[in-house]
Tab-separated table of C-alpha atoms and ligand atoms in Angstrom:
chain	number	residue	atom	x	y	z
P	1094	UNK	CA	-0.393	9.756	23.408
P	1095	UNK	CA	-2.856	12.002	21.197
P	1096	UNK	CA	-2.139	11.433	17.206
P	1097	UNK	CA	-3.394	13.460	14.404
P	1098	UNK	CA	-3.527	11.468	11.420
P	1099	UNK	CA	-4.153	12.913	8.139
P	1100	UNK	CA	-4.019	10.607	4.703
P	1101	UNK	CA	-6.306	10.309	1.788
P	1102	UNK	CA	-9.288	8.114	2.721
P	1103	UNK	CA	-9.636	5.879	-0.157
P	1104	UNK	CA	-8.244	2.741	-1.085
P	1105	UNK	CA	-5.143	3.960	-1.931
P	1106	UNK	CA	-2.136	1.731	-0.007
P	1107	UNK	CA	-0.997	5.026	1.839
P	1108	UNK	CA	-4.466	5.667	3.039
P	1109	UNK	CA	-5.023	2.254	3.944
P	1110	UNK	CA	-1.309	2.155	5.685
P	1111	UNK	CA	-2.358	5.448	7.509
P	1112	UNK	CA	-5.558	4.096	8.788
P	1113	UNK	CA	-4.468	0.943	10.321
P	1114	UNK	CA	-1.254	2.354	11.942
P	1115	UNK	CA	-4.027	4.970	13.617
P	1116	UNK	CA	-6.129	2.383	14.459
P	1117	UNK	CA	-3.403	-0.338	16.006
P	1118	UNK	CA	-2.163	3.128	17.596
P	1119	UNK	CA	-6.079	3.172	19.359
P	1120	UNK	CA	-5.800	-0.281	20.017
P	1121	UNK	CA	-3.070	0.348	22.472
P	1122	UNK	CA	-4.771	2.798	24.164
P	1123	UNK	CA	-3.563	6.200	22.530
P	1124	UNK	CA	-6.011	8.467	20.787
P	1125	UNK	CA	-5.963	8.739	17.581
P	1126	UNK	CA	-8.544	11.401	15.794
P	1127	UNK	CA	-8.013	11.205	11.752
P	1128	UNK	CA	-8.566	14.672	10.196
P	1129	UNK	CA	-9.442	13.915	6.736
P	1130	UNK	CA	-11.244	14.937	3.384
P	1131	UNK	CA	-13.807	11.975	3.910
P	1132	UNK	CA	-13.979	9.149	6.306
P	1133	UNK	CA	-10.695	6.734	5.363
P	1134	UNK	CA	-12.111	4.001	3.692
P	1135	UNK	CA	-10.217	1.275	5.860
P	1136	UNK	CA	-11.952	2.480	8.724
P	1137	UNK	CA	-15.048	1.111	7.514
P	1138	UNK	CA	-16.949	-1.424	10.075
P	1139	UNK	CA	-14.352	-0.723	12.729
P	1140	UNK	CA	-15.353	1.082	16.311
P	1141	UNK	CA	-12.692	1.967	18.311
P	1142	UNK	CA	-13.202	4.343	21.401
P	1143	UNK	CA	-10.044	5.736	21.010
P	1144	UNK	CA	-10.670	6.867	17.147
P	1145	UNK	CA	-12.206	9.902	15.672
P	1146	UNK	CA	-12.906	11.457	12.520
P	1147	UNK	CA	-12.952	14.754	11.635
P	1148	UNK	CA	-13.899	15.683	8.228
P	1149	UNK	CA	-12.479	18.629	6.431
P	1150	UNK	CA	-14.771	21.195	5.856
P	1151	UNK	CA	-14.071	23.289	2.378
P	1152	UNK	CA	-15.323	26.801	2.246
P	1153	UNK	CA	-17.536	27.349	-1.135
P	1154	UNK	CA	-17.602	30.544	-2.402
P	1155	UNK	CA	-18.553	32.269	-5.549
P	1156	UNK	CA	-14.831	34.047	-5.764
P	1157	UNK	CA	-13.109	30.728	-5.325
P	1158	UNK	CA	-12.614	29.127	-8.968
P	1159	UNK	CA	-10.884	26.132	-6.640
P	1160	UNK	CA	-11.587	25.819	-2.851
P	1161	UNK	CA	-8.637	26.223	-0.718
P	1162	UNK	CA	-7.984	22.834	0.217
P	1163	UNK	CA	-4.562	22.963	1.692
P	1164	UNK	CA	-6.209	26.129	4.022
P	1165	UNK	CA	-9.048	24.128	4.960
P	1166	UNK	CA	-6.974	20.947	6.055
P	1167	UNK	CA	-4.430	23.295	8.146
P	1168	UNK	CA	-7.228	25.213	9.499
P	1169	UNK	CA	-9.280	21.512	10.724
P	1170	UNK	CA	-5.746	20.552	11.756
P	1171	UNK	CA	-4.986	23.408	14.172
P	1172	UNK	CA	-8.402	23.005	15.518
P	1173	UNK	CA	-8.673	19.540	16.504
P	1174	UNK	CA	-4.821	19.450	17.364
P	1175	UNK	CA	-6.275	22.633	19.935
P	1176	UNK	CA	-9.597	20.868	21.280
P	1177	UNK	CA	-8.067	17.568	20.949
P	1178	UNK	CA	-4.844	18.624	23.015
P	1179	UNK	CA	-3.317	16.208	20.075
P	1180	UNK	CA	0.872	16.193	20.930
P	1181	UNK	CA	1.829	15.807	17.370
P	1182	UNK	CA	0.135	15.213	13.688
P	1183	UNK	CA	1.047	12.554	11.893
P	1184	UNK	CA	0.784	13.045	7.714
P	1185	UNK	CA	1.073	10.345	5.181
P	1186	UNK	CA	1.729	11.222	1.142
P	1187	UNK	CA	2.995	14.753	1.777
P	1188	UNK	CA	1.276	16.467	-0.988
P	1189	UNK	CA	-0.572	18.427	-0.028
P	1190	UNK	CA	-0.816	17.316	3.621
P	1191	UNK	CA	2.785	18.276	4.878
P	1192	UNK	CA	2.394	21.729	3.702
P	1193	UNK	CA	-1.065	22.455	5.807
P	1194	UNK	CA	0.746	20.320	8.583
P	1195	UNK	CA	3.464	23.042	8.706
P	1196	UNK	CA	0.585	26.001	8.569
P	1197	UNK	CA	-0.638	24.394	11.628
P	1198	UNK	CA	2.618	24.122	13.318
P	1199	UNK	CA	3.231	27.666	12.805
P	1200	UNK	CA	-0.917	27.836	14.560
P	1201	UNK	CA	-0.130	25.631	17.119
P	1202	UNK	CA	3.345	24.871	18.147
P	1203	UNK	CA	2.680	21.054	17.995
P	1204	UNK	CA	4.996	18.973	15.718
P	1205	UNK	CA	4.648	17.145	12.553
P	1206	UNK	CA	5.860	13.782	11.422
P	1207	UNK	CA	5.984	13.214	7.677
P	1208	UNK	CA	5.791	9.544	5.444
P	1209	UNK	CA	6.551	9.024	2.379
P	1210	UNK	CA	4.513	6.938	0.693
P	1211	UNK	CA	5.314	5.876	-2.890
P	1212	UNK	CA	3.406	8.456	-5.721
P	1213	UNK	CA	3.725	11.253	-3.810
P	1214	UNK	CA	7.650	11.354	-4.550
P	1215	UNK	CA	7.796	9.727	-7.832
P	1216	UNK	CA	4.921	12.053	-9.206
P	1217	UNK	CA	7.220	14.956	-8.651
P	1218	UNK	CA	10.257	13.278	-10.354
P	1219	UNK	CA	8.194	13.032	-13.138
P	1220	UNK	CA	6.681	16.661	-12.709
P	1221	UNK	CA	8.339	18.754	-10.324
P	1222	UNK	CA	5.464	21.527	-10.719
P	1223	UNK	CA	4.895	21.617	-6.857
P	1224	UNK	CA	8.425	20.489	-6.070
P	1225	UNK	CA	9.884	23.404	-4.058
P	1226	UNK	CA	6.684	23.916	-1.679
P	1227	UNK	CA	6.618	20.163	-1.436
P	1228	UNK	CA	10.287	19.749	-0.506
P	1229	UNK	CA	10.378	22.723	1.752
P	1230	UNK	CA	7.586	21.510	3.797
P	1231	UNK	CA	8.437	17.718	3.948
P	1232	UNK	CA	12.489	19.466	5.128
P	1233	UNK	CA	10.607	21.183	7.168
P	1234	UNK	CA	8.422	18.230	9.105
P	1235	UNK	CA	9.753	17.210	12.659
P	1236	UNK	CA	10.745	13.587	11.571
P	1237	UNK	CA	10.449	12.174	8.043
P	1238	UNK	CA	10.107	8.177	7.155
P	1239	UNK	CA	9.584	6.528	3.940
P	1240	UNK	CA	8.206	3.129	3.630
P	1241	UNK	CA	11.408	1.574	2.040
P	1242	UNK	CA	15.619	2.479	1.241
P	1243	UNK	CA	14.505	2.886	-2.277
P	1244	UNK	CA	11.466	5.275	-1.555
P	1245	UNK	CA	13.972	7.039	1.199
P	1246	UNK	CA	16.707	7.602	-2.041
P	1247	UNK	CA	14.424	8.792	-4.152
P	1248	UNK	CA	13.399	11.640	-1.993
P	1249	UNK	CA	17.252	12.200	-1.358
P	1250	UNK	CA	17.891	12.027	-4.985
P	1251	UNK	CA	14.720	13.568	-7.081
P	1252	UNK	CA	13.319	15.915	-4.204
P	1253	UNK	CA	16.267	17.141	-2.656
P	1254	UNK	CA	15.437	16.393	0.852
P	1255	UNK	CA	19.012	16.499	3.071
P	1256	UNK	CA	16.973	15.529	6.745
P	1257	UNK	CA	17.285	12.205	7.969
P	1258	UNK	CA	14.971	9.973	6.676
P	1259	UNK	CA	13.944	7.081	8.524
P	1260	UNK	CA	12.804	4.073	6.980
P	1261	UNK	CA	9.919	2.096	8.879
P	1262	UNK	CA	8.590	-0.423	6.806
P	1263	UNK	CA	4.975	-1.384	5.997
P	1264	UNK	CA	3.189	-4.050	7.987
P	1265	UNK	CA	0.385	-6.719	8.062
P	1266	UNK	CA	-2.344	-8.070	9.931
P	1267	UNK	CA	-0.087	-11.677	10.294
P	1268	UNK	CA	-3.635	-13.057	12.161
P	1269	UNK	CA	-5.940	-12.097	9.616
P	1270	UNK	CA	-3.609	-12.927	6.779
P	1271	UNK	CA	-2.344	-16.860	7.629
P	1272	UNK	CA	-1.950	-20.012	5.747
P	1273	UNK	CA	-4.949	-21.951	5.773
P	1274	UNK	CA	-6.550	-24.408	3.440
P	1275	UNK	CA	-8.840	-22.565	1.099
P	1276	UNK	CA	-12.587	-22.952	1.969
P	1277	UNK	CA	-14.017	-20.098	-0.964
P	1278	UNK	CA	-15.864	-22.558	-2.761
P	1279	UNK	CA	-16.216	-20.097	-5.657
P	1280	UNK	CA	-11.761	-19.575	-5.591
P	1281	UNK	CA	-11.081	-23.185	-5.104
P	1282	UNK	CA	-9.252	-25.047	-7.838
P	1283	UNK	CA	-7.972	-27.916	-7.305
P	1284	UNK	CA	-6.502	-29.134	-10.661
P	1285	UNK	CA	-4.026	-27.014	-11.722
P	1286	UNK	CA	-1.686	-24.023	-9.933
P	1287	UNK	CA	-3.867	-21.570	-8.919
P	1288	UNK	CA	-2.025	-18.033	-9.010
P	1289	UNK	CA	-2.975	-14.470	-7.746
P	1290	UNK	CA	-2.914	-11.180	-8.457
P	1291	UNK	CA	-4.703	-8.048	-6.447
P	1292	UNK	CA	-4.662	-4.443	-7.780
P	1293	UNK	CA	-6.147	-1.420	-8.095
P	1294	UNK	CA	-5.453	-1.572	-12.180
P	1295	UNK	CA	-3.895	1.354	-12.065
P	1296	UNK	CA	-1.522	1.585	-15.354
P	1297	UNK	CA	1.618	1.698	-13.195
P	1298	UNK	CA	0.567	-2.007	-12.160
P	1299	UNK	CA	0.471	-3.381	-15.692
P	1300	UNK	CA	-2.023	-6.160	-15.039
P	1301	UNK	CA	-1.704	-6.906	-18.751
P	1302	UNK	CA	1.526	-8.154	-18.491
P	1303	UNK	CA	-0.196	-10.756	-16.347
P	1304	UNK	CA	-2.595	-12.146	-18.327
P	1305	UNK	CA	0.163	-12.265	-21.264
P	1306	UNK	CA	2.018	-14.511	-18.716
P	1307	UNK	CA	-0.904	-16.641	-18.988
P	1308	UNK	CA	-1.053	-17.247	-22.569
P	1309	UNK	CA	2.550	-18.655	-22.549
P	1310	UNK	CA	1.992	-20.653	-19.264
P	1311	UNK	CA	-1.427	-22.095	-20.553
P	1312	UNK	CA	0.710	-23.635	-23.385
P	1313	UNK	CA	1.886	-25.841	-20.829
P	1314	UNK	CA	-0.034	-26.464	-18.047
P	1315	UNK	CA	-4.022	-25.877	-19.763
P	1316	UNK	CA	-5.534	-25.976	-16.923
P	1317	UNK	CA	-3.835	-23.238	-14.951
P	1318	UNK	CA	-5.927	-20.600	-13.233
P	1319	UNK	CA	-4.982	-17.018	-12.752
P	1320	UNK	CA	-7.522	-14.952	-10.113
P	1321	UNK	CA	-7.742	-10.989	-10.089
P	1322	UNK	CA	-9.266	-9.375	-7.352
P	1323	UNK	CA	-9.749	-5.803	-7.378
P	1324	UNK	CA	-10.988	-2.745	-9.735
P	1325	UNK	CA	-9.775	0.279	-11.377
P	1326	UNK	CA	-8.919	2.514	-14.525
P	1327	UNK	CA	-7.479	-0.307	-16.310
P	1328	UNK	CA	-10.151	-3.001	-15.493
P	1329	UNK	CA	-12.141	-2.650	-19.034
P	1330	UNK	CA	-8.582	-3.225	-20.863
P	1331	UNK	CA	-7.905	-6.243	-19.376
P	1332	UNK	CA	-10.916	-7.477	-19.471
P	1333	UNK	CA	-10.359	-6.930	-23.469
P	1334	UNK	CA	-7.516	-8.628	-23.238
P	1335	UNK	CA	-8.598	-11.530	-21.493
P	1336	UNK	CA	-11.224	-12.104	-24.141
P	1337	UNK	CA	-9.193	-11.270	-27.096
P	1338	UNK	CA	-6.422	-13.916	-25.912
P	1339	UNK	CA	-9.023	-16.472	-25.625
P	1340	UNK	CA	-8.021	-16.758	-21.995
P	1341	UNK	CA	-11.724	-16.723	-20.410
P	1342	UNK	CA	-11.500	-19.939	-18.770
P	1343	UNK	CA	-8.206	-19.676	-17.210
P	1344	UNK	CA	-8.801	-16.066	-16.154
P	1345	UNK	CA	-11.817	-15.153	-13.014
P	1346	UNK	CA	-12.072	-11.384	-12.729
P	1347	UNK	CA	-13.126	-10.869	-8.779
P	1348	UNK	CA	-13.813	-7.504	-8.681
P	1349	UNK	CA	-13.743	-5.441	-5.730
P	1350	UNK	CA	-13.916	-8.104	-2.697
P	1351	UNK	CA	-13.791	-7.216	1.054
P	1352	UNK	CA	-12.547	-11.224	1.780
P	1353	UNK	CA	-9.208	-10.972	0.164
P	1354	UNK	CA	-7.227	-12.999	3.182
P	1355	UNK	CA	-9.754	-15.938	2.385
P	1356	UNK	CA	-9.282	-15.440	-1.596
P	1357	UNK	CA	-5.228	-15.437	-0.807
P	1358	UNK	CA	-6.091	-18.845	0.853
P	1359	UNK	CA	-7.113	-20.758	-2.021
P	1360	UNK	CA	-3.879	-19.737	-3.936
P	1361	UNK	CA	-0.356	-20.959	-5.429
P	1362	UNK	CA	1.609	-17.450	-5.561
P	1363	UNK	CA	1.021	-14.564	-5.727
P	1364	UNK	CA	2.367	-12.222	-9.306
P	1365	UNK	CA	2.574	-8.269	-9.208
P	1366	UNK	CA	3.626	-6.917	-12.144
P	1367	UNK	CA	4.139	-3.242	-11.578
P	1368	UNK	CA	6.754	-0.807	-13.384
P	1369	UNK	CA	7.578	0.826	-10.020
P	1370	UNK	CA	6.478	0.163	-6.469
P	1371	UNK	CA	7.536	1.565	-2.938
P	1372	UNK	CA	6.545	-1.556	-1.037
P	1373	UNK	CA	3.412	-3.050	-1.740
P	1374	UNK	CA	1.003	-3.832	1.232
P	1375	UNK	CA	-0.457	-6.838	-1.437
P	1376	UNK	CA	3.219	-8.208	-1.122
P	1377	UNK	CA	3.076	-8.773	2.191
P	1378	UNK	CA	-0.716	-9.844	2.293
P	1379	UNK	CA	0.409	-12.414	0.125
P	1380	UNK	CA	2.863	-13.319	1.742
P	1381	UNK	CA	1.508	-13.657	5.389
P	1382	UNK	CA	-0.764	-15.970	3.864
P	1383	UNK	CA	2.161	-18.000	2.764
P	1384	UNK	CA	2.593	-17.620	-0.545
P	1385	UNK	CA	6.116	-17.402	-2.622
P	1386	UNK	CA	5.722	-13.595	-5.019
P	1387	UNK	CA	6.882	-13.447	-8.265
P	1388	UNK	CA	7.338	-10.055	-8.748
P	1389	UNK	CA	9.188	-7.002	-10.720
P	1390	UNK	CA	12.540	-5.961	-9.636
P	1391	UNK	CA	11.652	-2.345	-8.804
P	1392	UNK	CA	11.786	0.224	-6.576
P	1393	UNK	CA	11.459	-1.185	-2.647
P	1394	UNK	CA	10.238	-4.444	-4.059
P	1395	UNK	CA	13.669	-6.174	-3.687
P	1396	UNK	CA	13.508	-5.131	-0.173
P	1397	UNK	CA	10.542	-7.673	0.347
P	1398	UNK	CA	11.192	-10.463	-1.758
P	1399	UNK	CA	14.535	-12.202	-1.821
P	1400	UNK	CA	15.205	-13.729	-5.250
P	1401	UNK	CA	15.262	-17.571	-4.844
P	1402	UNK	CA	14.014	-17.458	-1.240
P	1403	UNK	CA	10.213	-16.610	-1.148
P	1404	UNK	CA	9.879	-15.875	-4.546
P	1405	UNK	CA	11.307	-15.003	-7.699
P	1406	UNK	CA	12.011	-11.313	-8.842
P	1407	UNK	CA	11.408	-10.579	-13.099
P	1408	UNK	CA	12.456	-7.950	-14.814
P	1409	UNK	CA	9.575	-5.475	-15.548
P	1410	UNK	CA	7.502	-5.918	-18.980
P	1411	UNK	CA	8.487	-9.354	-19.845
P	1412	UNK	CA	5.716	-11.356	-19.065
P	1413	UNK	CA	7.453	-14.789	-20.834
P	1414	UNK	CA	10.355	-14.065	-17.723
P	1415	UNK	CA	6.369	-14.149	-15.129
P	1416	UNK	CA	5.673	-17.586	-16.848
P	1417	UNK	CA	9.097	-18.580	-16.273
P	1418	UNK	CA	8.957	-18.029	-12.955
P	1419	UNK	CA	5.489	-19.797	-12.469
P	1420	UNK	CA	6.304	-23.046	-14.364
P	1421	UNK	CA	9.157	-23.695	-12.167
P	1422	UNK	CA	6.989	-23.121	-9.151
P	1423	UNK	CA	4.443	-25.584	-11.227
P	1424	UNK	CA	7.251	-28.145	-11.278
P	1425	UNK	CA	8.420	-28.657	-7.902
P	1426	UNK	CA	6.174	-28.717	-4.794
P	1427	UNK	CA	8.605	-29.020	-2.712
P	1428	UNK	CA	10.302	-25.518	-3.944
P	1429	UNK	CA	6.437	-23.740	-4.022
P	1430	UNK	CA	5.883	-25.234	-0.324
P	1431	UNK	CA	9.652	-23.746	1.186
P	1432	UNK	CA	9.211	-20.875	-0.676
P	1433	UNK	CA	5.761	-20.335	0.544
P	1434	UNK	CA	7.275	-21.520	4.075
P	1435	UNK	CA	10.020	-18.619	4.127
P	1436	UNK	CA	7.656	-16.025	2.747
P	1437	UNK	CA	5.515	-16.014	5.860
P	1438	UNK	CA	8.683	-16.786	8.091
P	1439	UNK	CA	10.012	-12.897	6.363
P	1440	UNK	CA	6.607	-11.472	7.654
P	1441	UNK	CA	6.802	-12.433	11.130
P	1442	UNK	CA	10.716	-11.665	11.452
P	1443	UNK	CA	9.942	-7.882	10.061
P	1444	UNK	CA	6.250	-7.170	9.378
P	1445	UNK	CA	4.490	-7.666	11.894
P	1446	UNK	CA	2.108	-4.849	13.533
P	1447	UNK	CA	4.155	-4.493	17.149
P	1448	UNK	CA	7.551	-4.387	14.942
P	1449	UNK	CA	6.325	-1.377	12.714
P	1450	UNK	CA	4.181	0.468	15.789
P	1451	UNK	CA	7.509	0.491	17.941
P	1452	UNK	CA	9.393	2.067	15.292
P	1453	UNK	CA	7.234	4.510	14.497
P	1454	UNK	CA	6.445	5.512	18.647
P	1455	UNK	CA	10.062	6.150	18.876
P	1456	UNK	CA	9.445	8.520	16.001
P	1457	UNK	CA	6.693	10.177	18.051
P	1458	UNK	CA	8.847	9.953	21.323
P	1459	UNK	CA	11.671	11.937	19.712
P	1460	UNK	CA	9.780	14.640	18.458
P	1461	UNK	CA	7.258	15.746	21.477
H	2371	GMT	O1	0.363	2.586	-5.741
H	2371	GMT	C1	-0.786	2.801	-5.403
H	2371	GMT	O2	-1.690	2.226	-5.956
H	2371	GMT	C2	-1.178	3.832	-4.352
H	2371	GMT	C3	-0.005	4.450	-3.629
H	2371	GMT	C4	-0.422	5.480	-2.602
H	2371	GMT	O3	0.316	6.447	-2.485
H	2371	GMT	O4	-1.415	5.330	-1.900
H	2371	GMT	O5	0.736	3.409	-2.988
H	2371	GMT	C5	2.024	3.706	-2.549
H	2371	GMT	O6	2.021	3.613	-1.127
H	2371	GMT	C6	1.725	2.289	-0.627
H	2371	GMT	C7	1.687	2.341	0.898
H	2371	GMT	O7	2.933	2.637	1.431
H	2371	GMT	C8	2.740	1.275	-1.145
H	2371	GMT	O8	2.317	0.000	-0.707
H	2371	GMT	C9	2.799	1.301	-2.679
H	2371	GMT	O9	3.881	0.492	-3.099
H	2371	GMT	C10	3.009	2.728	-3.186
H	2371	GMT	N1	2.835	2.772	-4.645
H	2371	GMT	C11	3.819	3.075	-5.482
H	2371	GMT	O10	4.946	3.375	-5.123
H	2371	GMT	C12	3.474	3.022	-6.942
């Protein structure tokens, strides 16, 4: 099969979901050719025959206070899906890439397949400015998934969407993200639990809740260690924080780090924090890798982690219910270890690459 995949190229999770489902896609032997605004970001270091990249070219001109974006990506879309002989296109986070998927349809005849991703529905519950072309063109998409039930209601509920969605959930690299004993001299602690959290500090992830888990959790166990990998708007805040709380030496600030699965390694649990979430691709990083989560109970979070099973769910903003959570883990190996056990045993009953790929190729079979 030929697949055009369009998503933003950064390191946002539905860029990075995007990019690996194209690539795993190529890996099988279909073509995949990403038509994007740069090259995706998780496509970095990896050469595939099967993959190419085509980069959106936006027309300058002196009338133009804004390029035409949306025109631009429909117009690179009906070209490549032409030269290409691509059999459908393939958009993640509809804004605005459903709507120049269904310009190109109208170009080309070939369909589209829609996924819903997280911000792109919950930014227009929160402001519907764009809501009606939105909606109309995500209706109007071939086949539509979300990531989770709860991401899949919300665009039932706040958008308005009445099409089937089909909910095909995220997946991970089970190989690359195993249990193993931790060999990252620099991450290794062996004293104390050693706990984890990776983000891009955006303020929907509330990382400071996190390191006010640690102050009451220090109280108790001193010498417990809390590692944050990753960078963002709210990096400098925490950072603050950190400082201000006097929690320097319990607290290692990463950064941005390209060997997360070998960080995850030298780690208790893992602790995400966030006020909403769709389902989190550092969730199931964490644990593949064997870890129990403590996590909020939000949006398609509940959907990953099974209160009491691999992990404990908090409510959101209470970081003394986070310390909870991790002193009990402190307290019994035996409940960290089967906890850790059944977190990996979730991934590899419903996470795993083939799973996800099969359900979305039906997808693609039903609509060509
Ligand atoms: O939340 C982010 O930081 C980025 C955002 C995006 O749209 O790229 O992530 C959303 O999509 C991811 C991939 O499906 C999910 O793992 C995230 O849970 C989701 N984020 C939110 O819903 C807040």
């Amino acid at each position: 099969m030929k697949i055009g995949v369009t998503c933003y190229p950064t390191v946002g999770g539905s860029g990075i979901l995007g990019t690996r489902l194209g690539v795993e896609f190529a890996k099988r032997g279909h073509r995949t050719h990403f038509i994007t605004l740069e090259t995706p970001f998780a496509l970095q270091g990896i050469d595939y025959d099967f993959v190419k990249v085509h980069r959106v070219s936006v027309v300058e001109y002196p009338l133009f206070k804004y390029p035409p974006y949306t025109v631009a990506l429909a117009t690179e879309m009906s070209d490549v899906t032409d030269s290409a002989e691509l059999d459908l296109l393939h958009v993640h986070y509809s804004l605005p890439h459903a709507t120049a998927a269904q310009l190109a349809r109208e170009v080309t005849g070939k369909p589209y397949v829609t996924t819903l991703h997280g911000s792109d529905v919950t930014i227009l519950g929160n402001d519907p400015a764009y809501e009606r072309v939105n909606t109309m063109s995500v209706e109007a998409s071939d086949a539509i998934t979300a990531v989770s039930k709860f991401m899949a209601d919300e665009a039932h509920n706040n958008l308005g969407i009445e099409k089937k969605i089909h909910v095909i959930p995220n997946f991970v690299d089970n190989e690359k993200y195993q249990p193993a004993p931790c060999e990252l001299i620099e991450a290794r602690t062996e004293e104390a639990i050693t706990l984890i959290h990776v983000s891009n500090f955006r303020p929907v992830k509330r990382v400071e809740d996190i390191v006010y888990s640690m102050c009451v959790i220090t109280k108790k166990v001193p010498n417990a260690k809390l590692i944050i990998v990753g960078d963002g708007p709210d990096r400098r805040r925490v950072e603050r924080l950190i400082d201000k709380l006097g929690l320097k030496k319990n607290i290692r600030m990463m950064g941005f780090r390209s060997d997360v699965p070998d960080i995850l390694r030298c780690a208790d649990a893992l602790i995400m924090a966030s006020e909403t979430e769709s389902a989190p691709l550092t969730i199931l990083e964490g644990m593949s890798s064997g870890l129990p989560i403590i996590a909020t109970d939000v949006g398609g979070i509940p959907e990953q982690v099974e209160d009491g099973v691999n992990g404990f769910l908090v409510p959101v903003k209470r970081p003394d219910e986070i310390a909870e959570a991790v002193l009990k883990l402190n307290a019994d190996i035996n409940l960290q270890t089967k906890m850790g056990e059944n977190s990996r045993k979730t991934v590899l009953e419903r996470y795993t690459v083939d799973r996800v790929l099969d359900q979305y190729m039906k997808i693609y079979e039903s609509v060509i």
